[in-house]
Amino acid sequence: MTPMEVTSSTYDPQAVEAKWQARWAEQGTYQIDNDDPRPPYYVLCMYPYPSGPAHQGHVRNYTFGDLLVRYWTMHGCGVLSPIGFDSFGLPAENAAIRTGTHPRVFTAARIEELKASLRGMGAVYDWRREIRSHDPEFMKWNQFIFQRFLEAGLAYRKKAPVNWCPGCQTVLANEQVLPDGTCDRSGDLVVKRDLEQWFFRITAYADELLEALDDLQWPERVKTMQRNWIGRSEGAEFELKVVGSGDGPAARTIRVFTTRPDTSFGMTFVVLAPEHPLVAQITTGDHQGEVEAFVERVRGETDIERQSTESDLAKRGVFTGAYAINPFNGASVPIYLADYVLMTYGTGAIMAVPGQDQRDWEFALAYNLPIIRTVQPPPDWTGEAYTGDGPTINSAWLSGIPDVRTAKIAAIDWLEAQGIGERKVNYRLRDWLVSRQRFWGCPIPVVYCPVHNIVPVPESQLPVLAPDDVEFRPTGESPLRYHAGFLNTTCPICGGPAERETDTMDTFVDSSWYFLRFCDPWEADAPVNPDAAEHWMPVDQYIGGIEHAILHLLYARFYTRALADLGLVPKHLREPFKRLFTQGMIRMGGSKMSKSKGNLIAPSKYYDTVGADSLRLFHLFVGPPNEDFDWTEQTDDVIEGCHRFLARVWRLSSGTADRLNIVDRAPRPSDVEVGKGAHRLIDRVTRDYQRWSYNTAVAAFMEFVNQLYRYAQTDEGARADTLAFAVDTLLTLMAPMVPHITAELWELRHGEGSSVHDQAWPVADPELLKVDTETMVVQVNGKVRDRLTVAADIGEDEAVGLALESPKVQDQLAGRGVKRVIARPPKLVNVVV
RNA sequence: GCCCGGGUGGUGGAAUGGUAGACACGGUGGACUCAAAAUCCAUUGCUCGCAAGGGCGUGCGGGUUCGAAUCCCGCCUCGGGCACCA
């Protein structure tokens, strides 16, 4: 069949898109079974929080995902393409407080809206595998995993400060606290409250999580952010005796952590965190009042006040009256307290070396303490503390070592030999606080028995579900707290009266393993079917926003390792996401497009006019997918342009374009050229797909279509078979990007039952990629002076000869001798004079 | 302060040491039309010139190279991450 014989009305995106969306859904085209014989490929977009209809960020994200599902299917893979909804979270609960609607009802409505707009963009999924975080089945396994963590010591409970917003009367997640320490909703200053909280011991995996980053095919930017977050620092920990606290084992000692043990001879004071347990014991009588007042004041400060660099250093510390002995030189140094020393990092105590640390320098100036340099600064040094490399000085036996690295090793060796210290690695990473004082989350499945303390709810009683008859009030505590029927229970061990935990888990817990459940969401006996995980995991391509670079992506890596170590997924599965792609944000008026900012542009507007394919094409064409995009007044024009292009493809492929001159004949040079053009297109576009350069692939399609129009509208005309091949190649290559229009045109050209999405990805014939002639650039001293058309296999001598004969080159050479000629045939000759 | 990215026409962006500005949007001129829309064609970095043809151009200043948007050094600037972490 040639395009000439196809008749079709004009491009009607709504009709075409409705038809194919219905067909993919009815035929389950992209459902996949776990025993599918094709090579497995797992494509996953971060499952969305259901906030209502999709916004442009979703469209962009799910366009990339859908494109890959279709692309890998055409490469002969059995592609797993699941989707679900991150359906727990604060907005649904706030809506409940506002309107009285149950979060489940509210959420269900939002999910339906989001589903409809995802279907409307033509994204295909195995909907049988859909997971929603609030599904009782998913909650059951979520709670099951919590209890395995509890058994393994990976979940534990301790008192910790949480973020409390006085305006909202509620506890906030860290993510909801803005960098300036205010609530992202009310703008109130967030304060700390001490509460008993559940934690996951992610720090047990700190080292592994850090080291394994090196081998991941992730954006460097994301890896760097995770490295910063984990924050490994190497150094030494050692003890200092407190002066006057006796000798031998009875002596009080202070342990300090330092990354610069080589500078220990320069220690002129010691600083403890105000919360340090030794404070009360070492403070001398004459300083007691001052110290107690200081500790009391710091306790009342918010984190923001405490970590502010603005405030006056002279008010941030206090002398305890006590002294410690520097083990390196036996010197007595005063012990201070300062609010900037944190009990949560290292040992909560530091040795201060003002000569090599700027903050210590400033503190020393404020309190009139001595400064000793132990590293020789360069001769031109004019700064204060010197943190660079150099030879050790003023350090007795450690003096004269030429560099810091060697000096550190010598210092640590000495500490270890003395038995008072050792090499030590510290991390900035803290354990993951998972308790949330919220209703719309997964309940933490434990009860508190006066006799047996913390008792896990038996597996047979899982999932622990929240009751529906609760009252939503802005009290800052979960409504579960006031529901006697839920709160009061019996101890699973002794049967005596007990109370349930009323906190729920952070919603990041749900997203830490949902991708494992997708492998076999029907598994009834375990959270994850190990065989299915073996088959599909790790995710071959994960796609999502850069905003999840740290939290979600770090938690998911921790979970995968923990589940592997607990035997719940295959032992060797350490990393969940083999390749990660982080798409850029869509901004409008300088800020991220989001519902809360009220600057959403709904995709449905475009579905109803230019169609989903045009909108998808726009998102692919507008720029590199990893870069941010600014949505402006001009954006609609670009979307319109994408639609014009698709309409042009329609008219060409359906044979309805004006002035088409299609003939039957033996191939002529113009036909051969178009045939080669199709092969060059295959080559170029395939490479673009592989390097995520969709904007240049779309440009290649546009160029090719322009070429085909010129070819088919001349008097010489287009050879029917050649044009048919060119158009079919074009439709095949475009299919992953614009699935509806290509499917429709393919069916129009090849008859009912033939699908472009079932075609194998075309392969370019290397013979046909060769060209006969090239444009050779002739430069004089690196400046372009002429362009010559030469044979592609031109030799160096001939190329140089042609270049020197060029009149334009001759003009430039006038009177000047040629010093040298660089020839890179057939592309370039550079004449140096 | 430390660590990552960026900076190219009026606009979005191409160009992985070798023709700067592909492709598109917008603009200008034209064809078709009673007219408009749609469609099609031409043109469009800046600048000097009637033209032919020059000159200048990838944030700024240096360097490496026959040749630099691309590599190196030093700045400026925008965006992001971490930030009293010892």
Coordinates of C-alpha atoms (C1' of nucleotides) in Angstrom, one line a residue, chain A residues 221 224-225 228-229 233 257-259 306-308 316 340-342 345 350 359 428 430 621-622 624 634 637 641 644 648 651 691 695-696 699 702-703 706 777 779 783-785 787 820 822 824 828 830 832, chain B residues 2-8 10-27 38-42 52-57 65-68 78-86:
Chain A
R221 CA 24.8 16.3 41.3
T224 CA 27.3 14.9 45.6
M225 CA 24.2 16.0 47.5
N228 CA 27.2 16.1 51.6
W229 CA 24.2 14.8 53.5
S233 CA 34.7 13.0 58.3
F257 CA 36.6 14.3 68.3
T258 CA 38.9 16.1 65.9
T259 CA 39.6 15.9 62.2
R306 CA 21.4 28.8 68.3
Q307 CA 22.8 28.3 64.9
S308 CA 22.8 31.9 63.9
R316 CA 27.8 32.4 73.2
Y340 CA 27.6 26.1 68.9
V341 CA 29.0 22.8 70.1
L342 CA 26.3 20.2 69.4
Y345 CA 27.7 15.3 66.7
I350 CA 35.9 19.6 71.1
R359 CA 35.9 29.9 64.7
R428 CA 26.7 14.1 59.7
R430 CA 21.3 11.3 61.8
F621 CA 11.3 19.6 22.3
V622 CA 11.6 22.5 24.6
P624 CA 17.3 19.3 27.7
Q634 CA 5.5 32.5 24.5
D637 CA 3.1 29.5 20.6
G641 CA 4.2 24.9 16.6
R644 CA 1.6 22.3 13.4
R648 CA 2.3 18.2 8.7
R651 CA -0.9 15.2 5.9
R691 CA 21.6 10.1 25.5
N695 CA 15.0 18.0 21.8
T696 CA 17.6 17.3 19.1
A699 CA 14.7 18.6 15.5
M702 CA 11.4 18.2 11.7
E703 CA 14.3 18.4 9.3
N706 CA 10.9 19.3 5.6
V777 CA 36.2 24.2 5.1
Q779 CA 40.8 28.2 6.8
K783 CA 39.6 31.8 10.0
V784 CA 37.1 30.3 7.5
R785 CA 37.8 31.7 4.0
R787 CA 34.0 26.1 1.5
R820 CA 52.4 25.2 7.5
I822 CA 47.0 21.3 8.6
R824 CA 41.9 17.0 8.1
L828 CA 39.0 20.9 6.9
N830 CA 43.9 25.1 7.6
V832 CA 49.1 28.9 8.4
Chain B
rC2 C1' 32.5 24.9 51.3
rC3 C1' 30.7 21.8 47.2
rC4 C1' 28.0 21.2 42.5
rG5 C1' 25.7 23.2 38.0
rG6 C1' 24.9 27.2 34.4
rG7 C1' 26.0 32.1 31.4
rU8 C1' 25.5 31.3 23.2
rG10 C1' 14.6 39.2 20.1
rU11 C1' 13.1 34.0 22.7
rG12 C1' 13.7 28.3 23.9
rG13 C1' 17.9 26.1 22.4
rA14 C1' 22.0 23.4 18.6
rA15 C1' 27.2 22.5 18.1
rU16 C1' 31.3 16.1 22.8
rG17 C1' 39.0 20.8 20.0
rG18 C1' 37.5 21.7 13.4
rU19 C1' 31.7 25.7 9.1
rA20 C1' 28.9 29.2 16.0
rG21 C1' 23.5 30.0 16.0
rA22 C1' 20.8 23.2 13.8
rC23 C1' 15.4 22.9 14.9
rA24 C1' 11.6 25.9 16.6
rC25 C1' 9.0 30.4 18.5
rG26 C1' 8.6 35.5 17.3
rG27 C1' 9.5 39.3 13.4
rA38 C1' -5.2 27.8 7.6
rU39 C1' -1.4 26.5 4.2
rC40 C1' 3.0 27.5 1.3
rC41 C1' 7.5 30.4 -0.2
rA42 C1' 11.5 33.8 1.1
rA52 C1' 30.5 42.7 -4.4
rG53 C1' 32.5 42.0 0.0
rG54 C1' 34.5 43.2 4.9
rG55 C1' 34.7 43.6 10.3
rC56 C1' 32.9 41.9 15.1
rG57 C1' 30.8 38.2 17.8
rU65 C1' 46.6 25.0 20.3
rC66 C1' 47.5 25.4 13.3
rG67 C1' 42.4 26.0 15.3
rA68 C1' 38.7 27.2 21.7
rC78 C1' 22.8 33.5 38.2
rG79 C1' 20.7 28.9 40.2
rG80 C1' 21.0 24.7 43.6
rG81 C1' 22.9 21.8 47.8
rC82 C1' 25.4 21.8 52.7
rA83 C1' 26.5 25.0 56.4
rC84 C1' 29.0 26.9 64.0
rC85 C1' 29.7 19.2 62.0
rA86 C1' 34.9 20.1 65.5

